[in-house]
C-alpha cells in the first residue's frame, strides 16, 4: 500500500485554548484548588481544608453544582459560584449501540470568538467483568497514521486536564455511577480507563498526566493506576516519563515490525524508529510479568498480516513483558486498507499464542455507532444540522 508521496510526519501548529471567563474547577489538583481559592480571597489558613472539601464533592461525589456541597458554608458556596463552575464538557449527543456500547459526543469551547466549538468523542464499553471508558486526549491528532481516521482531521487542539477528567465525569454522570449512587453489591460501571480515543496522549503530556493523577486518586474518582492504560504511537522521550510521572499501564501502537512499513503506517516511526521504541519499552519503569506492556497490532489485509510478520513480532518482543492485542481493522469512508481475512487473523494469533503470548483479538465494539477504534469523529463531522438535532434529541431521552 505505497503512497505517491510520504505523508507528513506532523501537521501544522496546534490551536490555542482560551479559558472561559468563569472557569470550571474540574481538572485542578488539590494544590491548584487551594491556589484558586487564594485568588478569590480565601484566607491562607483555610485554603487547604477547603480544597480538600471541594475535592471530595467534585471528584468523589461528582456533584455538578456548588449549592449541593452542603458541608461548605452557604456564604462560601455563593462566593465560589460567583467566580467558578464545576462544569464538565457539554454532552451534545449520546448513542447506544446494540451491543451496549455508548458513545458521547462532547462539545468544548473553541476559545476563539466566532469560531465553531470543538467536539470530541468518548466511548463506554461494558463487558461482563469490567466497564472500560475510552477517553480522548486531543481534538483530532497531529500525527497521520495512514489507517486511522482521526489522523485525517485537520483541526487539532490539546485538551486541558479538566476536559480529560471531565470525560470520565460525564460517563459517571450519564451512567449514574458516582460513589453514593453505587449499586448494592458495590460494583461500579466505569472500572477501567484507556487513553485510546482521539489524539496522541504523549503529545499532550502535562494535561494527560495531571488528569490521570486525578482519575486514579483513591480519595476521588478512584480508578486504580493498574486499571488505566495509556496508548501511544511511540513518542519515545515521553514513554519513560509516563512510567515515572504517571505510573499507568502502557500500550504501544506497534502495527508493523519492519521500519520500512512502520514508516508508512505510523509516520512518527521516522522520528523514533523501532529499535528506539522497543528500548523505551524495556526501560519502562514498573513493567513486569504481572504488569505487561500491551502491543497493539491492527490487522491489515496483505499489508502486515503474514506469518513472517508474526515471527518477526515474536522475535522483536523477546525480553519485554508483553501481551499482544490484535485489532481487526475498522474501515472508514475513503480508506484503501482492508481488514485481514478472519482465517489469517486466526493463523497469526495462533502463531503468537504458541510462542507464549496471550493474543486476544479485540472484538470490535459499537461498530454500528462508529465507536470502534480509529472511527471516532468519523460521521459526526459530516452531519447536517437536522441530523445533529436528531442526535441531540436522542441524548435527552435516557
Ligand atoms: N494515538 C494513540 C491513541 C489513540 S488510537 C495511539 O495511536 O496509540 C487507539 C488505537 O486504535 C491505536 O492502537 C490505533 O492505532 C488504533 N486504530 C486507529 N485506527 C484504527 C482503525 N481504523 N482500525 C483499528 N484500529 C485503529
Ligand atoms: Fe493519532 Fe493514534 Fe490515530 Fe495515529 S493512530 S493518527 S497517533 S490517534
PDB file of C-alpha atoms in Angstrom, residues 163-361:
ATOM      1  CA  UNK A 163     -11.548  18.281  29.670  1.00  0.00           C
ATOM      2  CA  UNK A 164      -9.866  14.902  30.063  1.00  0.00           C
ATOM      3  CA  UNK A 165     -11.064  14.328  33.642  1.00  0.00           C
ATOM      4  CA  UNK A 166     -14.409  15.774  32.505  1.00  0.00           C
ATOM      5  CA  UNK A 167     -14.915  12.855  30.107  1.00  0.00           C
ATOM      6  CA  UNK A 168     -14.724  10.378  32.979  1.00  0.00           C
ATOM      7  CA  UNK A 169     -17.105  12.547  34.988  1.00  0.00           C
ATOM      8  CA  UNK A 170     -19.584  12.776  32.115  1.00  0.00           C
ATOM      9  CA  UNK A 171     -19.580   8.974  31.879  1.00  0.00           C
ATOM     10  CA  UNK A 172     -20.207   8.670  35.626  1.00  0.00           C
ATOM     11  CA  UNK A 173     -22.994  11.260  35.350  1.00  0.00           C
ATOM     12  CA  UNK A 174     -24.697   9.572  32.413  1.00  0.00           C
ATOM     13  CA  UNK A 175     -24.361   6.075  33.870  1.00  0.00           C
ATOM     14  CA  UNK A 176     -25.385   7.174  37.355  1.00  0.00           C
ATOM     15  CA  UNK A 177     -22.091   5.786  38.599  1.00  0.00           C
ATOM     16  CA  UNK A 178     -20.946   8.076  41.421  1.00  0.00           C
ATOM     17  CA  UNK A 179     -19.921   6.746  44.819  1.00  0.00           C
ATOM     18  CA  UNK A 180     -23.125   7.382  46.712  1.00  0.00           C
ATOM     19  CA  UNK A 181     -25.279   6.070  43.876  1.00  0.00           C
ATOM     20  CA  UNK A 182     -23.433   2.768  43.918  1.00  0.00           C
ATOM     21  CA  UNK A 183     -25.331  -0.423  43.233  1.00  0.00           C
ATOM     22  CA  UNK A 184     -25.986  -2.581  46.292  1.00  0.00           C
ATOM     23  CA  UNK A 185     -23.159  -5.025  45.540  1.00  0.00           C
ATOM     24  CA  UNK A 186     -20.698  -2.158  45.349  1.00  0.00           C
ATOM     25  CA  UNK A 187     -19.992  -2.642  41.677  1.00  0.00           C
ATOM     26  CA  UNK A 188     -19.030   0.382  39.667  1.00  0.00           C
ATOM     27  CA  UNK A 189     -19.772   0.677  35.978  1.00  0.00           C
ATOM     28  CA  UNK A 190     -16.657   2.559  34.878  1.00  0.00           C
ATOM     29  CA  UNK A 191     -13.841   0.377  36.212  1.00  0.00           C
ATOM     30  CA  UNK A 192     -11.146   0.974  33.592  1.00  0.00           C
ATOM     31  CA  UNK A 193      -9.912   3.916  31.572  1.00  0.00           C
ATOM     32  CA  UNK A 194      -7.981   3.689  28.317  1.00  0.00           C
ATOM     33  CA  UNK A 195      -6.416   6.717  26.656  1.00  0.00           C
ATOM     34  CA  UNK A 196      -7.278   5.328  23.236  1.00  0.00           C
ATOM     35  CA  UNK A 197      -9.744   7.875  21.919  1.00  0.00           C
ATOM     36  CA  UNK A 198      -8.780  10.746  19.667  1.00  0.00           C
ATOM     37  CA  UNK A 199      -5.291  12.149  19.835  1.00  0.00           C
ATOM     38  CA  UNK A 200      -1.788  11.193  20.875  1.00  0.00           C
ATOM     39  CA  UNK A 201      -1.692  11.385  24.687  1.00  0.00           C
ATOM     40  CA  UNK A 202       2.077  11.720  24.893  1.00  0.00           C
ATOM     41  CA  UNK A 203       1.914  14.844  22.719  1.00  0.00           C
ATOM     42  CA  UNK A 204      -0.237  16.413  25.427  1.00  0.00           C
ATOM     43  CA  UNK A 205       1.847  15.119  28.280  1.00  0.00           C
ATOM     44  CA  UNK A 206       1.226  17.572  31.119  1.00  0.00           C
ATOM     45  CA  UNK A 207      -2.551  17.670  30.772  1.00  0.00           C
ATOM     46  CA  UNK A 208      -2.769  13.884  30.424  1.00  0.00           C
ATOM     47  CA  UNK A 209      -0.522  13.389  33.457  1.00  0.00           C
ATOM     48  CA  UNK A 210      -2.474  15.848  35.607  1.00  0.00           C
ATOM     49  CA  UNK A 211      -5.773  14.319  34.522  1.00  0.00           C
ATOM     50  CA  UNK A 212      -4.727  10.716  35.127  1.00  0.00           C
ATOM     51  CA  UNK A 213      -3.364  11.550  38.579  1.00  0.00           C
ATOM     52  CA  UNK A 214      -6.820  12.897  39.442  1.00  0.00           C
ATOM     53  CA  UNK A 215      -8.636   9.947  37.860  1.00  0.00           C
ATOM     54  CA  UNK A 216      -6.518   7.445  39.809  1.00  0.00           C
ATOM     55  CA  UNK A 217      -6.571   9.252  43.175  1.00  0.00           C
ATOM     56  CA  UNK A 218      -8.273   6.928  45.617  1.00  0.00           C
ATOM     57  CA  UNK A 219      -9.921   9.757  47.543  1.00  0.00           C
ATOM     58  CA  UNK A 220     -11.648  10.857  44.358  1.00  0.00           C
ATOM     59  CA  UNK A 221     -12.626   9.150  41.125  1.00  0.00           C
ATOM     60  CA  UNK A 222     -10.574   6.231  42.387  1.00  0.00           C
ATOM     61  CA  UNK A 223      -9.774   4.191  39.286  1.00  0.00           C
ATOM     62  CA  UNK A 224      -6.505   2.489  40.184  1.00  0.00           C
ATOM     63  CA  UNK A 225      -3.433   3.078  38.004  1.00  0.00           C
ATOM     64  CA  UNK A 226      -3.376  -0.590  37.128  1.00  0.00           C
ATOM     65  CA  UNK A 227      -6.767  -0.084  35.502  1.00  0.00           C
ATOM     66  CA  UNK A 228      -5.677   2.919  33.491  1.00  0.00           C
ATOM     67  CA  UNK A 229      -3.897   2.345  30.179  1.00  0.00           C
ATOM     68  CA  UNK A 230      -2.172   4.948  28.079  1.00  0.00           C
ATOM     69  CA  UNK A 231      -1.769   4.120  24.400  1.00  0.00           C
ATOM     70  CA  UNK A 232       0.920   5.792  22.334  1.00  0.00           C
ATOM     71  CA  UNK A 233       2.028   5.585  18.753  1.00  0.00           C
ATOM     72  CA  UNK A 234       5.593   5.808  20.086  1.00  0.00           C
ATOM     73  CA  UNK A 235       6.641   9.231  21.405  1.00  0.00           C
ATOM     74  CA  UNK A 236       9.846   7.737  22.754  1.00  0.00           C
ATOM     75  CA  UNK A 237      11.123  10.539  25.033  1.00  0.00           C
ATOM     76  CA  UNK A 238       7.825  10.636  26.905  1.00  0.00           C
ATOM     77  CA  UNK A 239       7.392   6.900  27.408  1.00  0.00           C
ATOM     78  CA  UNK A 240       9.751   6.597  30.351  1.00  0.00           C
ATOM     79  CA  UNK A 241       8.403   9.884  31.728  1.00  0.00           C
ATOM     80  CA  UNK A 242       4.903   8.410  31.623  1.00  0.00           C
ATOM     81  CA  UNK A 243       6.103   5.484  33.707  1.00  0.00           C
ATOM     82  CA  UNK A 244       7.843   7.731  36.220  1.00  0.00           C
ATOM     83  CA  UNK A 245       5.332  10.564  36.489  1.00  0.00           C
ATOM     84  CA  UNK A 246       2.003   8.811  35.899  1.00  0.00           C
ATOM     85  CA  UNK A 247       2.639   5.119  36.588  1.00  0.00           C
ATOM     86  CA  UNK A 248      -0.201   3.765  34.492  1.00  0.00           C
ATOM     87  CA  UNK A 249      -0.224   0.730  32.217  1.00  0.00           C
ATOM     88  CA  UNK A 250       1.337   1.226  28.800  1.00  0.00           C
ATOM     89  CA  UNK A 251       0.102   0.227  25.356  1.00  0.00           C
ATOM     90  CA  UNK A 252       2.152   0.696  22.206  1.00  0.00           C
ATOM     91  CA  UNK A 253       0.534   1.023  18.795  1.00  0.00           C
ATOM     92  CA  UNK A 254       3.085  -1.110  17.016  1.00  0.00           C
ATOM     93  CA  UNK A 255       1.258  -2.284  13.858  1.00  0.00           C
ATOM     94  CA  UNK A 256       4.419  -3.161  11.937  1.00  0.00           C
ATOM     95  CA  UNK A 257       7.650  -4.971  12.674  1.00  0.00           C
ATOM     96  CA  UNK A 258       9.852  -3.517   9.957  1.00  0.00           C
ATOM     97  CA  UNK A 259      10.829   0.157   9.899  1.00  0.00           C
ATOM     98  CA  UNK A 260      10.041   0.498   6.204  1.00  0.00           C
ATOM     99  CA  UNK A 261       6.417  -0.495   6.710  1.00  0.00           C
ATOM    100  CA  UNK A 262       6.020   1.244  10.048  1.00  0.00           C
ATOM    101  CA  UNK A 263       7.304   4.488   8.492  1.00  0.00           C
ATOM    102  CA  UNK A 264       4.289   4.293   6.226  1.00  0.00           C
ATOM    103  CA  UNK A 265       1.634   3.155   8.711  1.00  0.00           C
ATOM    104  CA  UNK A 266       2.826   5.231  11.669  1.00  0.00           C
ATOM    105  CA  UNK A 267       4.889   8.084  10.194  1.00  0.00           C
ATOM    106  CA  UNK A 268       6.186   9.023  13.654  1.00  0.00           C
ATOM    107  CA  UNK A 269       8.392   5.960  13.215  1.00  0.00           C
ATOM    108  CA  UNK A 270      10.638   8.080  11.001  1.00  0.00           C
ATOM    109  CA  UNK A 271      11.474  10.129  14.049  1.00  0.00           C
ATOM    110  CA  UNK A 272      11.541   7.283  16.595  1.00  0.00           C
ATOM    111  CA  UNK A 273      12.299   4.004  14.811  1.00  0.00           C
ATOM    112  CA  UNK A 274      11.506   0.537  16.135  1.00  0.00           C
ATOM    113  CA  UNK A 275      14.817  -0.086  17.893  1.00  0.00           C
ATOM    114  CA  UNK A 276      14.437   3.094  19.973  1.00  0.00           C
ATOM    115  CA  UNK A 277      10.783   2.398  20.675  1.00  0.00           C
ATOM    116  CA  UNK A 278      11.446  -1.115  21.923  1.00  0.00           C
ATOM    117  CA  UNK A 279      14.342   0.093  24.053  1.00  0.00           C
ATOM    118  CA  UNK A 280      11.997   2.606  25.707  1.00  0.00           C
ATOM    119  CA  UNK A 281       9.659  -0.300  26.445  1.00  0.00           C
ATOM    120  CA  UNK A 282      12.486  -2.290  28.007  1.00  0.00           C
ATOM    121  CA  UNK A 283      13.231   0.747  30.170  1.00  0.00           C
ATOM    122  CA  UNK A 284       9.596   1.365  31.135  1.00  0.00           C
ATOM    123  CA  UNK A 285       9.510   1.654  34.908  1.00  0.00           C
ATOM    124  CA  UNK A 286       7.280  -0.867  36.571  1.00  0.00           C
ATOM    125  CA  UNK A 287       6.902  -3.254  33.643  1.00  0.00           C
ATOM    126  CA  UNK A 288       6.926  -6.846  34.883  1.00  0.00           C
ATOM    127  CA  UNK A 289       5.235 -10.136  34.119  1.00  0.00           C
ATOM    128  CA  UNK A 290       2.385  -9.009  36.309  1.00  0.00           C
ATOM    129  CA  UNK A 291       2.271  -5.615  34.599  1.00  0.00           C
ATOM    130  CA  UNK A 292       2.845  -6.315  30.954  1.00  0.00           C
ATOM    131  CA  UNK A 293       3.079  -3.785  28.159  1.00  0.00           C
ATOM    132  CA  UNK A 294       0.350  -4.224  25.568  1.00  0.00           C
ATOM    133  CA  UNK A 295       1.385  -4.152  21.930  1.00  0.00           C
ATOM    134  CA  UNK A 296      -1.477  -3.212  19.653  1.00  0.00           C
ATOM    135  CA  UNK A 297      -1.389  -4.583  16.158  1.00  0.00           C
ATOM    136  CA  UNK A 298      -4.040  -3.625  13.643  1.00  0.00           C
ATOM    137  CA  UNK A 299      -4.663  -6.406  11.134  1.00  0.00           C
ATOM    138  CA  UNK A 300      -4.405  -5.017   7.598  1.00  0.00           C
ATOM    139  CA  UNK A 301      -5.010  -7.420   4.754  1.00  0.00           C
ATOM    140  CA  UNK A 302      -1.863  -8.181   2.764  1.00  0.00           C
ATOM    141  CA  UNK A 303      -0.005  -5.354   4.472  1.00  0.00           C
ATOM    142  CA  UNK A 304       1.204  -6.591   7.862  1.00  0.00           C
ATOM    143  CA  UNK A 305      -0.620  -9.880   8.411  1.00  0.00           C
ATOM    144  CA  UNK A 306       1.739 -12.560   7.070  1.00  0.00           C
ATOM    145  CA  UNK A 307       3.200 -15.333   9.189  1.00  0.00           C
ATOM    146  CA  UNK A 308       6.633 -13.812   8.581  1.00  0.00           C
ATOM    147  CA  UNK A 309       5.339 -10.671  10.284  1.00  0.00           C
ATOM    148  CA  UNK A 310       4.114 -12.777  13.197  1.00  0.00           C
ATOM    149  CA  UNK A 311       7.524 -14.461  13.511  1.00  0.00           C
ATOM    150  CA  UNK A 312       9.363 -11.164  13.449  1.00  0.00           C
ATOM    151  CA  UNK A 313       6.937  -9.765  16.005  1.00  0.00           C
ATOM    152  CA  UNK A 314       7.720 -12.540  18.455  1.00  0.00           C
ATOM    153  CA  UNK A 315      11.429 -12.022  17.866  1.00  0.00           C
ATOM    154  CA  UNK A 316      11.235  -8.269  18.406  1.00  0.00           C
ATOM    155  CA  UNK A 317       9.364  -8.541  21.686  1.00  0.00           C
ATOM    156  CA  UNK A 318      11.800 -11.020  23.189  1.00  0.00           C
ATOM    157  CA  UNK A 319      12.731  -9.977  26.713  1.00  0.00           C
ATOM    158  CA  UNK A 320       9.882  -7.491  27.090  1.00  0.00           C
ATOM    159  CA  UNK A 321       6.999  -8.424  29.437  1.00  0.00           C
ATOM    160  CA  UNK A 322       4.395  -8.126  26.717  1.00  0.00           C
ATOM    161  CA  UNK A 323       0.943  -9.044  25.605  1.00  0.00           C
ATOM    162  CA  UNK A 324      -0.259  -8.602  22.075  1.00  0.00           C
ATOM    163  CA  UNK A 325      -3.622  -7.208  21.168  1.00  0.00           C
ATOM    164  CA  UNK A 326      -4.708  -7.905  17.612  1.00  0.00           C
ATOM    165  CA  UNK A 327      -7.203  -5.333  16.363  1.00  0.00           C
ATOM    166  CA  UNK A 328      -9.256  -6.114  13.276  1.00  0.00           C
ATOM    167  CA  UNK A 329      -9.009  -3.030  11.066  1.00  0.00           C
ATOM    168  CA  UNK A 330     -12.129  -0.897  11.202  1.00  0.00           C
ATOM    169  CA  UNK A 331     -12.694   0.619   7.795  1.00  0.00           C
ATOM    170  CA  UNK A 332     -13.786   4.204   7.260  1.00  0.00           C
ATOM    171  CA  UNK A 333     -15.004   6.058   4.157  1.00  0.00           C
ATOM    172  CA  UNK A 334     -12.167   6.645   1.737  1.00  0.00           C
ATOM    173  CA  UNK A 335      -9.585   4.269   3.165  1.00  0.00           C
ATOM    174  CA  UNK A 336      -7.713   1.930   0.842  1.00  0.00           C
ATOM    175  CA  UNK A 337      -6.950  -0.599   3.589  1.00  0.00           C
ATOM    176  CA  UNK A 338      -8.959  -3.729   4.221  1.00  0.00           C
ATOM    177  CA  UNK A 339      -9.299  -5.830   7.317  1.00  0.00           C
ATOM    178  CA  UNK A 340      -7.400  -9.124   7.168  1.00  0.00           C
ATOM    179  CA  UNK A 341      -9.430 -12.239   6.461  1.00  0.00           C
ATOM    180  CA  UNK A 342     -10.624 -13.976   9.588  1.00  0.00           C
ATOM    181  CA  UNK A 343      -8.665 -17.168   8.994  1.00  0.00           C
ATOM    182  CA  UNK A 344      -5.495 -15.121   8.538  1.00  0.00           C
ATOM    183  CA  UNK A 345      -6.116 -13.335  11.840  1.00  0.00           C
ATOM    184  CA  UNK A 346      -6.560 -16.750  13.449  1.00  0.00           C
ATOM    185  CA  UNK A 347      -3.324 -18.100  11.969  1.00  0.00           C
ATOM    186  CA  UNK A 348      -1.447 -15.019  13.089  1.00  0.00           C
ATOM    187  CA  UNK A 349      -2.942 -15.212  16.540  1.00  0.00           C
ATOM    188  CA  UNK A 350      -2.195 -18.915  16.846  1.00  0.00           C
ATOM    189  CA  UNK A 351       1.455 -18.378  15.968  1.00  0.00           C
ATOM    190  CA  UNK A 352       1.987 -15.781  18.667  1.00  0.00           C
ATOM    191  CA  UNK A 353      -0.063 -17.786  21.147  1.00  0.00           C
ATOM    192  CA  UNK A 354       2.158 -20.809  20.562  1.00  0.00           C
ATOM    193  CA  UNK A 355       5.180 -18.582  21.112  1.00  0.00           C
ATOM    194  CA  UNK A 356       3.874 -17.951  24.628  1.00  0.00           C
ATOM    195  CA  UNK A 357       1.957 -14.695  24.287  1.00  0.00           C
ATOM    196  CA  UNK A 358      -1.592 -14.086  25.226  1.00  0.00           C
ATOM    197  CA  UNK A 359      -3.004 -12.720  21.997  1.00  0.00           C
ATOM    198  CA  UNK A 360      -6.632 -11.769  22.281  1.00  0.00           C
ATOM    199  CA  UNK A 361      -8.255 -10.477  19.147  1.00  0.00           C
TER     200      UNK A 361
END
